[in-house]
Every structure is written in C-alpha cells, then in structure tokens.
Short mmCIF file of C-alpha atoms in Angstrom, two decimals:
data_model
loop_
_atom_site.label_atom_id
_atom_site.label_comp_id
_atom_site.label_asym_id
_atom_site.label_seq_id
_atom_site.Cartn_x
_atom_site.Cartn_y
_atom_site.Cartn_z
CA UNK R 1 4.84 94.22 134.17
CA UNK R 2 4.72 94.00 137.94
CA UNK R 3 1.88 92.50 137.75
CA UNK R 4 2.95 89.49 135.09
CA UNK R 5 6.03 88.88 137.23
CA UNK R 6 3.91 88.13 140.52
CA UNK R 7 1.81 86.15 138.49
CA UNK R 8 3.59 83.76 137.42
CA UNK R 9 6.36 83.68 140.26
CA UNK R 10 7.04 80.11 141.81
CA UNK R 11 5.40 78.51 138.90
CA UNK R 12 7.37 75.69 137.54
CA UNK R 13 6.63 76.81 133.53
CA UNK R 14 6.61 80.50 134.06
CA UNK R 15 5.73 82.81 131.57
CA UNK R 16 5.54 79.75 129.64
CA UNK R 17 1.57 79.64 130.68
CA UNK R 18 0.69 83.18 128.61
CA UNK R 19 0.46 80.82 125.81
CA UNK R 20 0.33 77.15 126.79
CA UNK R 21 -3.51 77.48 125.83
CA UNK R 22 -2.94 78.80 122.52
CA UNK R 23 -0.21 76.65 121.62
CA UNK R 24 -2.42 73.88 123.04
CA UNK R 25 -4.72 74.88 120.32
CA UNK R 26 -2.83 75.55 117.36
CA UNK R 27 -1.48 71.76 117.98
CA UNK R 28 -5.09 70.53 118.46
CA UNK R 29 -6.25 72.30 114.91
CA UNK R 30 -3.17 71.33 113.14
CA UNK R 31 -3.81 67.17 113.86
CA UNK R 32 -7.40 67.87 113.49
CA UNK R 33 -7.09 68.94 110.26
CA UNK R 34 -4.65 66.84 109.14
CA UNK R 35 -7.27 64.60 108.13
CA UNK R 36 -9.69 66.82 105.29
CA UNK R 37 -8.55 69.57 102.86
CA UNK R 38 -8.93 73.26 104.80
CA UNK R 39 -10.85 75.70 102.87
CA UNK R 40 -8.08 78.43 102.29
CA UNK R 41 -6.94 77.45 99.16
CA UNK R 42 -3.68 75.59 100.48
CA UNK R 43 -2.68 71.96 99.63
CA UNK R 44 -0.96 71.82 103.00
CA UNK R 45 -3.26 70.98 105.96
CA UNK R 46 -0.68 73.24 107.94
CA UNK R 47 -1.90 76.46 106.87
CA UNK R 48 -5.39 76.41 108.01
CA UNK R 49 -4.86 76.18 111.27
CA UNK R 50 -2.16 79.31 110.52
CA UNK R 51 -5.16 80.58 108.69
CA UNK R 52 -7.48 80.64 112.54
CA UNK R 53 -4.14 81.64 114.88
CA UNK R 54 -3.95 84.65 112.40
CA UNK R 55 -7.36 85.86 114.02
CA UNK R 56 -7.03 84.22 117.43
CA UNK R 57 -4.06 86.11 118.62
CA UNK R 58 -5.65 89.33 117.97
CA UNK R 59 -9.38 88.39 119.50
CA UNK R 60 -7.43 86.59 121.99
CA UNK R 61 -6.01 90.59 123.11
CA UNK R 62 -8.90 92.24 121.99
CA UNK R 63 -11.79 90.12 124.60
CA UNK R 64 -9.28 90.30 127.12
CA UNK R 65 -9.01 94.54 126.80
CA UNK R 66 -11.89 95.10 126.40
CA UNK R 67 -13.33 92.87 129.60
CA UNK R 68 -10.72 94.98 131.65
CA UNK R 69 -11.64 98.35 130.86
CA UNK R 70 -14.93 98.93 132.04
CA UNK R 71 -13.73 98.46 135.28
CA UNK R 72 -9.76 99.55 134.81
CA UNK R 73 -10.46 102.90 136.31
CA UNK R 74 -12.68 101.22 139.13
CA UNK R 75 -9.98 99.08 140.53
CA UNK R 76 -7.40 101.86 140.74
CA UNK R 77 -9.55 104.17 143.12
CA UNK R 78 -7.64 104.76 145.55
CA UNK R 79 -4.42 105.37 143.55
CA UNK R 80 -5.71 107.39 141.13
CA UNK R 81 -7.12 110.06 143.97
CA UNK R 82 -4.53 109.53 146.12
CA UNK R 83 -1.59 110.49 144.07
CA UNK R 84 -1.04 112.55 140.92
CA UNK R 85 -0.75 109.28 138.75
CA UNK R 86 -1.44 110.00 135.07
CA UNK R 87 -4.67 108.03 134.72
CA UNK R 88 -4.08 107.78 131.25
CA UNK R 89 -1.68 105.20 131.90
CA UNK R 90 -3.36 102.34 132.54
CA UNK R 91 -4.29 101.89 129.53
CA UNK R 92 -0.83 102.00 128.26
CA UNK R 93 -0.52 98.90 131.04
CA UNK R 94 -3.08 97.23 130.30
CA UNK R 95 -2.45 97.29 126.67
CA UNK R 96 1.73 96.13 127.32
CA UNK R 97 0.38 93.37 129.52
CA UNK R 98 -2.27 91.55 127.40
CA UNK R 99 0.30 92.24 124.11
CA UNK R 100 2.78 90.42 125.54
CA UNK R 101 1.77 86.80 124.66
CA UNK R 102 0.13 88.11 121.58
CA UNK R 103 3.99 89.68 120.62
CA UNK R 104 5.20 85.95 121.57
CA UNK R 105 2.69 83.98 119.68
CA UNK R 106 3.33 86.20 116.63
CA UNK R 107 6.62 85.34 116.78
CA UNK R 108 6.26 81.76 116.37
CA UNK R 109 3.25 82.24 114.07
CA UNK R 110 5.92 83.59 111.79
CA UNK R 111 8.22 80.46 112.45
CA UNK R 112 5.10 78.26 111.78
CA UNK R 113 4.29 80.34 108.51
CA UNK R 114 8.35 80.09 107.30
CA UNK R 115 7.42 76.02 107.83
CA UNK R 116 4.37 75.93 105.65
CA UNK R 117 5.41 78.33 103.15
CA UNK R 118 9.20 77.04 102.66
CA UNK R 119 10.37 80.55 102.92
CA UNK R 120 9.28 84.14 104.65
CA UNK R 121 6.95 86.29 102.81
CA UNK R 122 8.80 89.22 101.54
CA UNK R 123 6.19 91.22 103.45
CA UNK R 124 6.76 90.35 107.06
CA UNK R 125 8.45 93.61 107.45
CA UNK R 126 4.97 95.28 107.43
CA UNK R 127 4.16 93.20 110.24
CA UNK R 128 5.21 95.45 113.42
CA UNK R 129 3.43 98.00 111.81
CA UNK R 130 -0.05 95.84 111.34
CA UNK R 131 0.31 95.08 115.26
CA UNK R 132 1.38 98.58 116.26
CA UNK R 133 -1.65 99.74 114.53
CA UNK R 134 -3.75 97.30 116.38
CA UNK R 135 -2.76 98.54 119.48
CA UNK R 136 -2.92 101.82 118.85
CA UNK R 137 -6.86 101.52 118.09
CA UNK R 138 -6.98 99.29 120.84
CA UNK R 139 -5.53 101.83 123.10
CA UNK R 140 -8.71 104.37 121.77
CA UNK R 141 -11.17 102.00 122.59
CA UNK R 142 -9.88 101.13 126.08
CA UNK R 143 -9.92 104.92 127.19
CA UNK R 144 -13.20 105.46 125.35
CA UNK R 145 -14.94 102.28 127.62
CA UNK R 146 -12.86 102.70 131.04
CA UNK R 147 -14.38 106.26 131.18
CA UNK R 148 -17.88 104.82 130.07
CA UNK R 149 -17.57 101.76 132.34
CA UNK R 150 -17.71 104.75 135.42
CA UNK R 151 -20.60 105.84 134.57
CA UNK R 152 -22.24 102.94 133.60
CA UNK R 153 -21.57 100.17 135.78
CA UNK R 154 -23.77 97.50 133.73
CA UNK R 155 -21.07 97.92 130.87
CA UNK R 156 -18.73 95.07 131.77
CA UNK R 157 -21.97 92.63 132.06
CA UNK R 158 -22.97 94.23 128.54
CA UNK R 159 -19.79 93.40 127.02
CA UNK R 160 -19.34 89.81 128.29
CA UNK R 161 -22.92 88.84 127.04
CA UNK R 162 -22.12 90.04 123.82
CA UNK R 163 -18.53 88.49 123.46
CA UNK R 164 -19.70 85.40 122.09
CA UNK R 165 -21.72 87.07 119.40
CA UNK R 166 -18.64 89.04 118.44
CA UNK R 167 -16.44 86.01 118.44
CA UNK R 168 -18.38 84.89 115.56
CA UNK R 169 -18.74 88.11 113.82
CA UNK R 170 -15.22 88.12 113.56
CA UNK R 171 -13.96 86.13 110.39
CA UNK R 172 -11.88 83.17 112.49
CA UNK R 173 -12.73 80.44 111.29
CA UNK R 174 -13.68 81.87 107.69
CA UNK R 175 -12.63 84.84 105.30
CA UNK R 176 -14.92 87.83 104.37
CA UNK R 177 -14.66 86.06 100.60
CA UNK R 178 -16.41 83.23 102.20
CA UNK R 179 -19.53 84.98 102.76
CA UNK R 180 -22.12 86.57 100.70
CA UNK R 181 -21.16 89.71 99.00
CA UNK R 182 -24.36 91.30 100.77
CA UNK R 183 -23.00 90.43 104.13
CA UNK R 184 -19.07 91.10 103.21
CA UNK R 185 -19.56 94.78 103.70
CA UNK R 186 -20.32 94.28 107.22
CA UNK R 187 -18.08 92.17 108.54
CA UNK R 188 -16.03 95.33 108.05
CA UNK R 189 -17.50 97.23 110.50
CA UNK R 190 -15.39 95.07 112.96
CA UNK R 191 -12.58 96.33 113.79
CA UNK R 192 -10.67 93.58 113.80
CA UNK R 193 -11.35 92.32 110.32
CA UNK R 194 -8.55 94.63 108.97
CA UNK R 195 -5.78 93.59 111.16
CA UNK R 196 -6.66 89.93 110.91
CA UNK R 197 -6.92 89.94 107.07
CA UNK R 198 -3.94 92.21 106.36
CA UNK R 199 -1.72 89.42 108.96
CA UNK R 200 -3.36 86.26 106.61
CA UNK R 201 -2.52 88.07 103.82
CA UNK R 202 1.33 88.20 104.59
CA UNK R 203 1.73 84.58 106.60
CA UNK R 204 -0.36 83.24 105.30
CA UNK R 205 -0.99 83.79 101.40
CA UNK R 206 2.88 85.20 101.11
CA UNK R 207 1.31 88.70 99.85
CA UNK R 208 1.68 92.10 100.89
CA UNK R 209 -1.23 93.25 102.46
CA UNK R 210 -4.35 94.28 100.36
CA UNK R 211 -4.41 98.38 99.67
CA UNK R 212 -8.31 98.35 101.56
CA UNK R 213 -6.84 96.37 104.41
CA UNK R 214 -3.89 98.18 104.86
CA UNK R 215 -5.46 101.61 104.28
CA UNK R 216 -8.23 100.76 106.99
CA UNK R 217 -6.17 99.23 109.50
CA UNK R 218 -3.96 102.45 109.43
CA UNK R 219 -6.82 104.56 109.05
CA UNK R 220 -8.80 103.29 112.26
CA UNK R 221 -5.76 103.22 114.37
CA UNK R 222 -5.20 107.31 114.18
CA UNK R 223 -8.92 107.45 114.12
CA UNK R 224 -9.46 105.73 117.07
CA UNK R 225 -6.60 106.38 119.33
CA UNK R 226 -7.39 110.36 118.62
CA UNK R 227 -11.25 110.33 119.37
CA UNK R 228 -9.98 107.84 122.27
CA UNK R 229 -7.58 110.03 123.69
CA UNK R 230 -9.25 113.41 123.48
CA UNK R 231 -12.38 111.72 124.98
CA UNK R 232 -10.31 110.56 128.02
CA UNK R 233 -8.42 113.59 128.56
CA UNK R 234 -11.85 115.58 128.02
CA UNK R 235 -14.03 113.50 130.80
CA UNK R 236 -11.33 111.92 133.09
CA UNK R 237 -12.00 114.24 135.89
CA UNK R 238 -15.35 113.63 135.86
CA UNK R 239 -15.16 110.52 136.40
CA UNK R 240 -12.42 110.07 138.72
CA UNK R 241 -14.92 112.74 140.69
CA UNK R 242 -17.47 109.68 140.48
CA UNK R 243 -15.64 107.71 141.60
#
C-alpha cells in the first residue's frame, strides 16, 4: 500500500491512473464496435466489449504478477536478511497491490453489465468468491516462481518472451466454444480460462457459473495455493542463503 500511495502522490488524477488505461479501452472497444454485430450472441454492441474486459482485468493482474515475482525476492535482499520479515509476505503485497485496480474495474464492470443487461444477474453474489479464488491460485504461483526466479535468474526474460504467446492462448477476444472441439480441451490448461469464463458467465450471459468452471476455478485455487505455499516454506531458506 505504501508503495501505491508514493506512487501516485502529487499527481493531479491520483489513483485515478490504476485504470485510466483500461477504461481508455473499454471506451475504445465499446465505439469500435458499435458499428458490426459482436460474436457473443448479444443484440447489444455493449456486451462484447463486456465480453473482452471480463478477461482483461484478470490477464491484466495475472502479466503483471507474474513479471514481478521472479525477481520479488531479489529486490528485497537486504530486508529479508536483515530483519526477521516473514518472506512469505510479499507475495501477500504484491498480490493486494496489483488487485487493487482489478477490485475497482470489477466494480464498474458490474455497473457496465447492470447497463447492458437491464438488471443484475442473480449470480453476482458468486462473484467475490470467483476473484478470491483467483487470487488465491495466483498467490501459489507467485511463491512457486519468486523462489524459482533465485535460482534461475533467466526466468523473468523467459516469462516476458512468452507473455505475448500467452496473451493469445488466453480466450480474450474469443470463447473456448469458438474454437475447435480438438483444441477446446487445451485452452483449459490455462489457468485463467476458468476464472474468465465463470465471470462471462454471470455479467455477461446473466447465468450462474457453469458446474466445470466453477468446480475448476475452486479446485485450482486450493491446489495451487497449497503446492505454492508448502514449496515456499520448504525452499525459502535456501534461497534467501543465495541470495
């Protein structure tokens, strides 16, 4: 939080900037496509760019974590063998500070669906825990990498080569029905398929989320942040050693 604050103090806008850009965007697709009939199924031109922001919010957190963490434990050095901070922490920080504008741009994500829809979706309820579960298999893969990114140092380079390919192995701009039933099964092995599917299905098809997407999302969270956390706990020394 400390770090937010000095980030954006004696800006004129504020904290308004954690999501200027993807407001920016969201207005860009929804005047774009104002102009041809989106491929989701909805007569109102509205809901495909709902239909993208569903996805973007959570890539937007998950390129952003996962650039960070090879490094996270890296940039804390001196702290970390300094003092009898909990390493295990910064990814808790890390994690709070990119999920901020994600929490915000929900938020009016929601609002935006309410407008296209003409009401809420009885499911929105099952919302915080769709984005709870998010973070807690983000939180996995962030102790799983920072502990990696020690040893090898290459790791951060790996990841940002590769982000580009994952943006579009991430159903964005499409839905795994889109695709060929051959490739559909893979598109699963993405983490982020679950979340993003299960959000689309409440804002923006007005259902409750599919039992395979809900299931899975759930699933991978304890999964993840268990194998995540036991890993950390397991090899932290080590690697604060190699430090």
């Amino acid at each position: 939080m400390g770090e937010l604050f000095s980030a954006y103090r004696g800006s004129l806008f504020g904290w308004f900037w954690l999501v200027a850009g993807p407001l920016g965007l969201l207005a860009f697709y929804s005047v774009s496509t104002a102009s041809f009939a989106p491929s989701t199924n909805k007569s109102d031109y509205l809901a495909y760019p709902l239909f993208i922001f569903c996805g973007l919010i959570y890539f937007q957190t998950f390129s952003e974590l996962l650039l960070r963490a090879p490094s996270m434990l890296a940039g804390h050095v001196q702290m970390l063998k300094k003092t009898m901070f909990p390493t295990e922490a910064l990814a808790w920080i890390a994690l709070v500070r990119s999920s901020i504008s994600t929490l915000i741009l929900l938020g009016i994500l929601v609002s935006f669906s309410i407008v296209v829809r003409g009401h809420p979706a009885p499911a929105i309820v099952l919302l915080p825990i769709i984005f709870g579960s998010f973070c807690l298999t983000m939180l996995g893969m962030v102790w799983v990498l920072s502990i990696i990114g020690v040893f090898v140092r290459d790791l951060s380079y790996l990841i940002a080569s590769i982000m580009p390919a994952l943006l579009l192995a991430t159903p964005l701009f499409y839905s795994p029905a889109d695709v060929s039933e051959g490739i559909r099964p893979l598109l699963y092995l993405n983490p982020l398929t679950f979340y993003i599917e299960a959000t689309r299905d409440i804002l923006v098809r007005g259902d409750f989320p599919s039992w395979p997407n809900l299931a899975g999302a759930l699933t991978l969270a304890v999964i993840t942040f268990r194998l995540g956390y036991g890993f950390f706990i397991y090899t932290r020394h080590r690697a604060v050693d190699a430090l």
